């Protein structure tokens, strides 16, 4: 409850007394994963004799969310676990806040950290506050260069450059790195776009190309090798494909023939074996008066 008058008073005035925050309001842009330094320097007057209180608040970019206290200094103690979204990632930069430096660092930046940060300082009777707008951008990364189409002489195709991620706006820059580094005049209007349309390709276009993607916080690059070659012998390719299909059909036919022949042979062997067994049993019935050994010998002779 001791902080309530301080919060209310800060909401109605930029400063009172001789306390003054010397850091100007500003906008800061940083890349995702980096550390943002949010400055807040202040000076005190001789009449500012009360206890020093420092408070940082975050107004998220989503206006539906209420302001959040993210770090607080009061009673010579630091409280930095108010806001779960920044827990462990927000710290005062100075070890002596009474020296006039209430700046903070926000580490391992995330897109959810975007918003307006407000520094409030109170040392009665003085009160002051300043705002800093923080924007978190994503560097271009995972950029892929590739050719869309056939690389044959006289053909049309496209050179494409696509980053996996990166905050807009993105800028593109193509360069030829090998052979003649002179680029076709028709390509020049597209050298700053993600796609270059190639018409009626010639061998002079062959070479290694680079595409660099940039935004306000970083850049990424990919390489592409272009080899413009004579048209392939399509008639020969088609003929080869037909011959391959015919050979495959012949092979399948041979396999089917062999399988069916083997089945017929197995069926014949079973029928012959069954016939012999029946004949043997019949003839054994005719010589029941003989002993078992003689019967088997007779059966063997009859077969």
mmCIF file of C-alpha atoms in Angstrom:
data_model
loop_
_atom_site.group_PDB
_atom_site.id
_atom_site.type_symbol
_atom_site.label_atom_id
_atom_site.label_comp_id
_atom_site.label_asym_id
_atom_site.label_seq_id
_atom_site.Cartn_x
_atom_site.Cartn_y
_atom_site.Cartn_z
ATOM 1 C CA UNK A 1 0.000 0.000 0.000
ATOM 2 C CA UNK A 2 2.974 2.310 0.534
ATOM 3 C CA UNK A 3 3.578 2.301 -3.221
ATOM 4 C CA UNK A 4 0.025 3.244 -4.188
ATOM 5 C CA UNK A 5 0.471 7.040 -3.787
ATOM 6 C CA UNK A 6 3.644 6.805 -5.857
ATOM 7 C CA UNK A 7 1.894 4.982 -8.722
ATOM 8 C CA UNK A 8 -1.059 7.369 -8.717
ATOM 9 C CA UNK A 9 1.159 10.414 -8.633
ATOM 10 C CA UNK A 10 3.239 9.163 -11.562
ATOM 11 C CA UNK A 11 0.106 8.710 -13.607
ATOM 12 C CA UNK A 12 -0.748 12.414 -13.395
ATOM 13 C CA UNK A 13 2.580 14.080 -14.054
ATOM 14 C CA UNK A 14 5.816 13.652 -16.007
ATOM 15 C CA UNK A 15 7.804 15.211 -13.192
ATOM 16 C CA UNK A 16 7.465 17.313 -10.081
ATOM 17 C CA UNK A 17 10.023 18.921 -7.847
ATOM 18 C CA UNK A 18 13.572 18.950 -9.186
ATOM 19 C CA UNK A 19 13.851 15.199 -9.969
ATOM 20 C CA UNK A 20 14.387 14.885 -13.697
ATOM 21 C CA UNK A 21 14.758 11.900 -16.036
ATOM 22 C CA UNK A 22 17.364 13.005 -18.552
ATOM 23 C CA UNK A 23 16.899 10.120 -21.006
ATOM 24 C CA UNK A 24 14.673 11.175 -23.929
ATOM 25 C CA UNK A 25 11.719 9.113 -25.036
ATOM 26 C CA UNK A 26 12.780 6.912 -27.938
ATOM 27 C CA UNK A 27 12.103 3.883 -30.142
ATOM 28 C CA UNK A 28 14.448 0.892 -30.077
ATOM 29 C CA UNK A 29 14.607 -1.959 -32.610
ATOM 30 C CA UNK A 30 16.345 -5.217 -31.775
ATOM 31 C CA UNK A 31 16.551 -8.704 -33.224
ATOM 32 C CA UNK A 32 14.880 -11.710 -31.652
ATOM 33 C CA UNK A 33 17.270 -13.439 -29.245
ATOM 34 C CA UNK A 34 19.376 -10.330 -28.611
ATOM 35 C CA UNK A 35 19.543 -8.095 -25.523
ATOM 36 C CA UNK A 36 17.773 -4.734 -25.427
ATOM 37 C CA UNK A 37 19.255 -1.943 -23.334
ATOM 38 C CA UNK A 38 16.516 0.406 -22.128
ATOM 39 C CA UNK A 39 18.099 3.577 -20.677
ATOM 40 C CA UNK A 40 16.670 5.597 -17.817
ATOM 41 C CA UNK A 41 19.057 8.158 -16.299
ATOM 42 C CA UNK A 42 17.851 10.653 -13.708
ATOM 43 C CA UNK A 43 19.104 13.521 -11.555
ATOM 44 C CA UNK A 44 17.962 14.644 -8.116
ATOM 45 C CA UNK A 45 17.645 18.023 -6.447
ATOM 46 C CA UNK A 46 18.640 18.925 -2.886
ATOM 47 C CA UNK A 47 15.006 18.928 -1.838
ATOM 48 C CA UNK A 48 14.456 15.313 -2.987
ATOM 49 C CA UNK A 49 14.983 13.631 0.372
ATOM 50 C CA UNK A 50 12.393 10.832 0.402
ATOM 51 C CA UNK A 51 13.095 7.120 -0.151
ATOM 52 C CA UNK A 52 14.027 6.157 -3.718
ATOM 53 C CA UNK A 53 11.477 4.068 -5.617
ATOM 54 C CA UNK A 54 11.971 2.878 -9.215
ATOM 55 C CA UNK A 55 9.374 1.043 -11.254
ATOM 56 C CA UNK A 56 9.359 -0.273 -14.830
ATOM 57 C CA UNK A 57 6.057 -1.098 -16.509
ATOM 58 C CA UNK A 58 5.250 -2.780 -19.817
ATOM 59 C CA UNK A 59 2.260 -1.863 -21.950
ATOM 60 C CA UNK A 60 2.038 -4.830 -24.390
ATOM 61 C CA UNK A 61 1.459 -4.204 -28.093
ATOM 62 C CA UNK A 62 -1.878 -5.985 -27.650
ATOM 63 C CA UNK A 63 -4.060 -3.208 -26.248
ATOM 64 C CA UNK A 64 -6.330 -5.832 -24.708
ATOM 65 C CA UNK A 65 -3.716 -6.507 -22.011
ATOM 66 C CA UNK A 66 -3.226 -4.306 -18.951
ATOM 67 C CA UNK A 67 0.070 -2.683 -17.990
ATOM 68 C CA UNK A 68 2.429 -5.031 -16.193
ATOM 69 C CA UNK A 69 5.038 -4.206 -13.545
ATOM 70 C CA UNK A 70 8.189 -6.014 -14.702
ATOM 71 C CA UNK A 71 10.791 -4.896 -12.155
ATOM 72 C CA UNK A 72 10.723 -2.761 -9.014
ATOM 73 C CA UNK A 73 13.198 -1.153 -6.628
ATOM 74 C CA UNK A 74 11.818 -0.121 -3.258
ATOM 75 C CA UNK A 75 13.170 -0.097 0.264
ATOM 76 C CA UNK A 76 16.678 -0.837 -1.010
ATOM 77 C CA UNK A 77 15.446 -4.132 -2.470
ATOM 78 C CA UNK A 78 14.929 -5.320 -6.065
ATOM 79 C CA UNK A 79 11.814 -7.262 -7.076
ATOM 80 C CA UNK A 80 12.070 -8.783 -10.563
ATOM 81 C CA UNK A 81 9.510 -11.593 -10.505
ATOM 82 C CA UNK A 82 6.318 -9.591 -11.056
ATOM 83 C CA UNK A 83 5.782 -10.545 -14.698
ATOM 84 C CA UNK A 84 6.014 -14.215 -15.681
ATOM 85 C CA UNK A 85 6.681 -13.390 -19.334
ATOM 86 C CA UNK A 86 9.982 -11.672 -18.456
ATOM 87 C CA UNK A 87 10.946 -13.636 -15.359
ATOM 88 C CA UNK A 88 14.713 -14.118 -15.294
ATOM 89 C CA UNK A 89 15.211 -11.901 -18.365
ATOM 90 C CA UNK A 90 14.995 -8.353 -16.968
ATOM 91 C CA UNK A 91 17.727 -6.797 -14.812
ATOM 92 C CA UNK A 92 18.923 -3.377 -13.670
ATOM 93 C CA UNK A 93 22.236 -2.519 -15.333
ATOM 94 C CA UNK A 94 23.615 -0.579 -12.345
ATOM 95 C CA UNK A 95 24.591 -2.055 -9.012
ATOM 96 C CA UNK A 96 24.011 1.337 -7.377
ATOM 97 C CA UNK A 97 20.613 2.661 -8.412
ATOM 98 C CA UNK A 98 21.002 5.689 -6.137
ATOM 99 C CA UNK A 99 23.733 6.955 -8.482
ATOM 100 C CA UNK A 100 21.074 8.065 -10.957
ATOM 101 C CA UNK A 101 20.926 5.092 -13.352
ATOM 102 C CA UNK A 102 17.674 3.099 -13.468
ATOM 103 C CA UNK A 103 18.392 1.522 -16.883
ATOM 104 C CA UNK A 104 17.519 -2.123 -17.521
ATOM 105 C CA UNK A 105 18.490 -4.948 -19.871
ATOM 106 C CA UNK A 106 15.919 -7.292 -21.379
ATOM 107 C CA UNK A 107 17.716 -10.458 -22.512
ATOM 108 C CA UNK A 108 16.831 -13.243 -24.979
ATOM 109 C CA UNK A 109 14.256 -11.059 -26.698
ATOM 110 C CA UNK A 110 11.021 -12.610 -27.899
ATOM 111 C CA UNK A 111 8.265 -11.276 -30.128
ATOM 112 C CA UNK A 112 6.020 -11.140 -27.057
ATOM 113 C CA UNK A 113 8.358 -8.483 -25.585
ATOM 114 C CA UNK A 114 7.154 -5.891 -28.104
ATOM 115 C CA UNK A 115 5.482 -2.929 -26.408
ATOM 116 C CA UNK A 116 5.936 0.362 -24.578
ATOM 117 C CA UNK A 117 8.208 0.320 -21.536
ATOM 118 C CA UNK A 118 7.825 3.068 -18.935
ATOM 119 C CA UNK A 119 10.439 4.025 -16.357
ATOM 120 C CA UNK A 120 9.050 5.720 -13.225
ATOM 121 C CA UNK A 121 11.275 7.257 -10.570
ATOM 122 C CA UNK A 122 10.155 8.761 -7.248
ATOM 123 C CA UNK A 123 12.152 10.422 -4.502
ATOM 124 C CA UNK A 124 9.745 12.690 -2.665
ATOM 125 C CA UNK A 125 8.805 15.258 -3.513
ATOM 126 C CA UNK A 126 10.281 14.581 -6.969
ATOM 127 C CA UNK A 127 8.593 12.257 -9.477
ATOM 128 C CA UNK A 128 9.419 11.544 -13.128
ATOM 129 C CA UNK A 129 8.706 9.045 -15.912
ATOM 130 C CA UNK A 130 9.764 8.332 -19.501
ATOM 131 C CA UNK A 131 8.584 5.889 -22.174
ATOM 132 C CA UNK A 132 10.554 3.720 -24.580
ATOM 133 C CA UNK A 133 8.991 1.887 -27.514
ATOM 134 C CA UNK A 134 10.617 -1.529 -28.094
ATOM 135 C CA UNK A 135 10.198 -3.412 -31.365
ATOM 136 C CA UNK A 136 11.526 -6.957 -31.769
ATOM 137 C CA UNK A 137 12.272 -8.100 -35.324
ATOM 138 C CA UNK A 138 13.323 -11.473 -36.733
ATOM 139 C CA UNK A 139 16.545 -11.644 -38.738
ATOM 140 C CA UNK A 140 16.367 -13.332 -42.151
ATOM 141 C CA UNK A 141 17.530 -16.941 -41.839
ATOM 142 C CA UNK A 142 17.348 -20.311 -43.577
ATOM 143 C CA UNK A 143 17.509 -18.637 -47.007
ATOM 144 C CA UNK A 144 17.299 -21.061 -49.949
ATOM 145 C CA UNK A 145 18.315 -20.377 -53.561
ATOM 146 C CA UNK A 146 17.040 -22.652 -56.320
ATOM 147 C CA UNK A 147 16.152 -22.866 -60.023
ATOM 148 C CA UNK A 148 12.533 -23.295 -61.055
ATOM 149 C CA UNK A 149 12.512 -24.828 -64.551
ATOM 150 C CA UNK A 150 14.819 -26.467 -67.103
ATOM 151 C CA UNK A 151 18.369 -25.097 -67.495
ATOM 152 C CA UNK A 152 18.554 -25.874 -71.232
ATOM 153 C CA UNK A 153 19.671 -23.394 -73.881
ATOM 154 C CA UNK A 154 16.735 -21.359 -75.174
ATOM 155 C CA UNK A 155 14.460 -22.253 -72.264
ATOM 156 C CA UNK A 156 12.737 -19.973 -69.745
ATOM 157 C CA UNK A 157 13.169 -20.492 -66.011
ATOM 158 C CA UNK A 158 13.367 -18.569 -62.733
ATOM 159 C CA UNK A 159 16.036 -18.013 -60.106
ATOM 160 C CA UNK A 160 14.389 -17.879 -56.682
ATOM 161 C CA UNK A 161 15.562 -16.705 -53.265
ATOM 162 C CA UNK A 162 13.378 -17.613 -50.272
ATOM 163 C CA UNK A 163 14.212 -17.017 -46.576
ATOM 164 C CA UNK A 164 12.548 -19.369 -44.091
ATOM 165 C CA UNK A 165 11.836 -16.450 -41.751
ATOM 166 C CA UNK A 166 12.468 -12.733 -41.437
ATOM 167 C CA UNK A 167 10.496 -9.646 -40.453
ATOM 168 C CA UNK A 168 9.239 -7.394 -43.227
ATOM 169 C CA UNK A 169 10.244 -5.345 -45.070
ATOM 170 C CA UNK A 170 12.896 -7.538 -46.715
ATOM 171 C CA UNK A 171 15.425 -6.324 -49.284
ATOM 172 C CA UNK A 172 17.070 -8.604 -51.861
ATOM 173 C CA UNK A 173 20.357 -8.256 -53.701
ATOM 174 C CA UNK A 174 21.573 -10.655 -56.436
ATOM 175 C CA UNK A 175 25.190 -10.890 -57.597
ATOM 176 C CA UNK A 176 27.082 -13.043 -60.089
ATOM 177 C CA UNK A 177 30.261 -14.362 -58.487
ATOM 178 C CA UNK A 178 31.936 -16.399 -61.249
ATOM 179 C CA UNK A 179 32.771 -16.354 -64.963
ATOM 180 C CA UNK A 180 31.797 -13.035 -66.497
ATOM 181 C CA UNK A 181 30.279 -11.008 -63.667
ATOM 182 C CA UNK A 182 28.335 -8.905 -66.136
ATOM 183 C CA UNK A 183 24.624 -9.501 -65.803
ATOM 184 C CA UNK A 184 22.123 -9.401 -68.678
ATOM 185 C CA UNK A 185 20.482 -6.004 -69.040
ATOM 186 C CA UNK A 186 17.042 -7.621 -68.903
ATOM 187 C CA UNK A 187 17.791 -8.875 -65.400
ATOM 188 C CA UNK A 188 18.638 -5.503 -63.868
ATOM 189 C CA UNK A 189 15.058 -4.517 -62.862
ATOM 190 C CA UNK A 190 14.777 -7.767 -60.875
ATOM 191 C CA UNK A 191 18.161 -7.734 -59.121
ATOM 192 C CA UNK A 192 16.472 -6.445 -55.955
ATOM 193 C CA UNK A 193 13.544 -8.879 -56.003
ATOM 194 C CA UNK A 194 13.261 -12.464 -54.706
ATOM 195 C CA UNK A 195 12.717 -13.840 -58.233
ATOM 196 C CA UNK A 196 14.667 -13.325 -61.473
ATOM 197 C CA UNK A 197 12.826 -14.411 -64.633
ATOM 198 C CA UNK A 198 15.240 -15.789 -67.246
ATOM 199 C CA UNK A 199 14.119 -15.747 -70.894
ATOM 200 C CA UNK A 200 15.766 -17.601 -73.805
ATOM 201 C CA UNK A 201 18.728 -18.768 -71.721
ATOM 202 C CA UNK A 202 22.251 -18.893 -73.167
ATOM 203 C CA UNK A 203 25.495 -20.452 -71.891
ATOM 204 C CA UNK A 204 26.704 -16.959 -70.937
ATOM 205 C CA UNK A 205 24.251 -17.063 -68.044
ATOM 206 C CA UNK A 206 26.094 -20.014 -66.462
ATOM 207 C CA UNK A 207 27.903 -19.328 -63.197
ATOM 208 C CA UNK A 208 27.549 -18.987 -59.437
ATOM 209 C CA UNK A 209 25.074 -16.450 -58.069
ATOM 210 C CA UNK A 210 24.488 -15.142 -54.551
ATOM 211 C CA UNK A 211 21.311 -13.728 -53.067
ATOM 212 C CA UNK A 212 21.512 -11.578 -49.927
ATOM 213 C CA UNK A 213 18.353 -10.936 -47.916
ATOM 214 C CA UNK A 214 18.322 -8.008 -45.480
ATOM 215 C CA UNK A 215 16.043 -6.272 -43.036
ATOM 216 C CA UNK A 216 16.689 -3.650 -40.365
ATOM 217 C CA UNK A 217 18.269 -6.071 -37.887
ATOM 218 C CA UNK A 218 20.239 -8.569 -39.955
ATOM 219 C CA UNK A 219 20.939 -10.379 -43.201
ATOM 220 C CA UNK A 220 21.338 -13.871 -44.654
ATOM 221 C CA UNK A 221 22.779 -15.244 -47.891
ATOM 222 C CA UNK A 222 22.498 -18.275 -50.156
ATOM 223 C CA UNK A 223 24.387 -19.453 -53.255
ATOM 224 C CA UNK A 224 23.119 -20.941 -56.500
ATOM 225 C CA UNK A 225 24.998 -22.702 -59.337
ATOM 226 C CA UNK A 226 23.495 -22.226 -62.802
ATOM 227 C CA UNK A 227 24.655 -24.445 -65.700
ATOM 228 C CA UNK A 228 22.907 -23.719 -68.996
ATOM 229 C CA UNK A 229 23.334 -26.852 -71.172
ATOM 230 C CA UNK A 230 22.310 -27.959 -74.705
ATOM 231 C CA UNK A 231 18.861 -29.532 -75.020
ATOM 232 C CA UNK A 232 18.838 -33.230 -74.194
ATOM 233 C CA UNK A 233 18.168 -35.908 -76.896
ATOM 234 C CA UNK A 234 14.533 -36.473 -76.105
ATOM 235 C CA UNK A 235 13.995 -39.002 -78.908
ATOM 236 C CA UNK A 236 16.797 -41.160 -77.530
ATOM 237 C CA UNK A 237 15.421 -40.784 -74.040
ATOM 238 C CA UNK A 238 11.952 -41.891 -75.147
ATOM 239 C CA UNK A 239 13.378 -44.858 -77.105
ATOM 240 C CA UNK A 240 15.426 -45.926 -74.108
ATOM 241 C CA UNK A 241 12.366 -45.739 -71.901
ATOM 242 C CA UNK A 242 10.361 -47.924 -74.324
ATOM 243 C CA UNK A 243 13.136 -50.543 -74.503
ATOM 244 C CA UNK A 244 13.329 -50.579 -70.722
ATOM 245 C CA UNK A 245 9.568 -51.148 -70.436
ATOM 246 C CA UNK A 246 9.673 -54.013 -72.978
ATOM 247 C CA UNK A 247 12.538 -55.716 -71.151
ATOM 248 C CA UNK A 248 10.617 -55.409 -67.905
ATOM 249 C CA UNK A 249 7.538 -57.024 -69.505
ATOM 250 C CA UNK A 250 9.648 -59.902 -70.891
ATOM 251 C CA UNK A 251 11.194 -60.476 -67.485
ATOM 252 C CA UNK A 252 7.778 -60.516 -65.822
ATOM 253 C CA UNK A 253 6.550 -63.000 -68.454
ATOM 254 C CA UNK A 254 9.487 -65.344 -67.803
ATOM 255 C CA UNK A 255 8.874 -65.232 -64.078
ATOM 256 C CA UNK A 256 5.180 -66.063 -64.536
ATOM 257 C CA UNK A 257 6.020 -68.938 -66.947
ATOM 258 C CA UNK A 258 8.556 -70.465 -64.568
ATOM 259 C CA UNK A 259 6.168 -70.243 -61.639
ATOM 260 C CA UNK A 260 3.343 -71.921 -63.527
ATOM 261 C CA UNK A 261 5.649 -74.683 -64.819
ATOM 262 C CA UNK A 262 6.884 -75.427 -61.326
ATOM 263 C CA UNK A 263 3.319 -75.641 -60.029
ATOM 264 C CA UNK A 264 2.377 -78.146 -62.789
ATOM 265 C CA UNK A 265 5.386 -80.332 -61.946
ATOM 266 C CA UNK A 266 4.534 -80.326 -58.255
ATOM 267 C CA UNK A 267 0.928 -81.263 -59.031
ATOM 268 C CA UNK A 268 2.040 -84.149 -61.280
ATOM 269 C CA UNK A 269 4.385 -85.536 -58.626
ATOM 270 C CA UNK A 270 1.604 -85.502 -56.037
ATOM 271 C CA UNK A 271 -0.793 -87.373 -58.378
ATOM 272 C CA UNK A 272 1.786 -90.097 -59.202
ATOM 273 C CA UNK A 273 2.641 -90.605 -55.547
ATOM 274 C CA UNK A 274 -1.045 -90.926 -54.646
ATOM 275 C CA UNK A 275 -1.649 -93.491 -57.428
ATOM 276 C CA UNK A 276 1.262 -95.668 -56.303
ATOM 277 C CA UNK A 277 0.064 -95.609 -52.705
ATOM 278 C CA UNK A 278 -3.471 -96.676 -53.699
ATOM 279 C CA UNK A 279 -2.162 -99.545 -55.862
ATOM 280 C CA UNK A 280 0.082 -100.702 -53.070
ATOM 281 C CA UNK A 281 -2.739 -100.780 -50.518
ATOM 282 C CA UNK A 282 -4.990 -102.666 -52.930
ATOM 283 C CA UNK A 283 -2.418 -105.336 -53.671
ATOM 284 C CA UNK A 284 -1.622 -105.746 -49.982
ATOM 285 C CA UNK A 285 -5.254 -106.626 -49.361
ATOM 286 C CA UNK A 286 -4.860 -109.558 -51.790
ATOM 287 C CA UNK A 287 -2.089 -111.151 -49.781
ATOM 288 C CA UNK A 288 -3.434 -110.855 -46.260
ATOM 289 C CA UNK A 289 -2.279 -114.396 -45.522
ATOM 290 C CA UNK A 290 1.312 -113.406 -45.970
ATOM 291 C CA UNK A 291 3.288 -111.863 -43.183
ATOM 292 C CA UNK A 292 3.911 -108.134 -43.056
ATOM 293 C CA UNK A 293 7.434 -108.354 -44.435
ATOM 294 C CA UNK A 294 6.406 -110.518 -47.409
ATOM 295 C CA UNK A 295 3.502 -108.197 -48.165
ATOM 296 C CA UNK A 296 5.753 -105.188 -48.298
ATOM 297 C CA UNK A 297 8.236 -107.038 -50.574
ATOM 298 C CA UNK A 298 5.428 -108.094 -52.902
ATOM 299 C CA UNK A 299 4.100 -104.554 -53.037
ATOM 300 C CA UNK A 300 7.549 -103.309 -53.904
ATOM 301 C CA UNK A 301 7.868 -105.874 -56.750
ATOM 302 C CA UNK A 302 4.456 -105.057 -58.153
ATOM 303 C CA UNK A 303 5.213 -101.367 -58.325
#
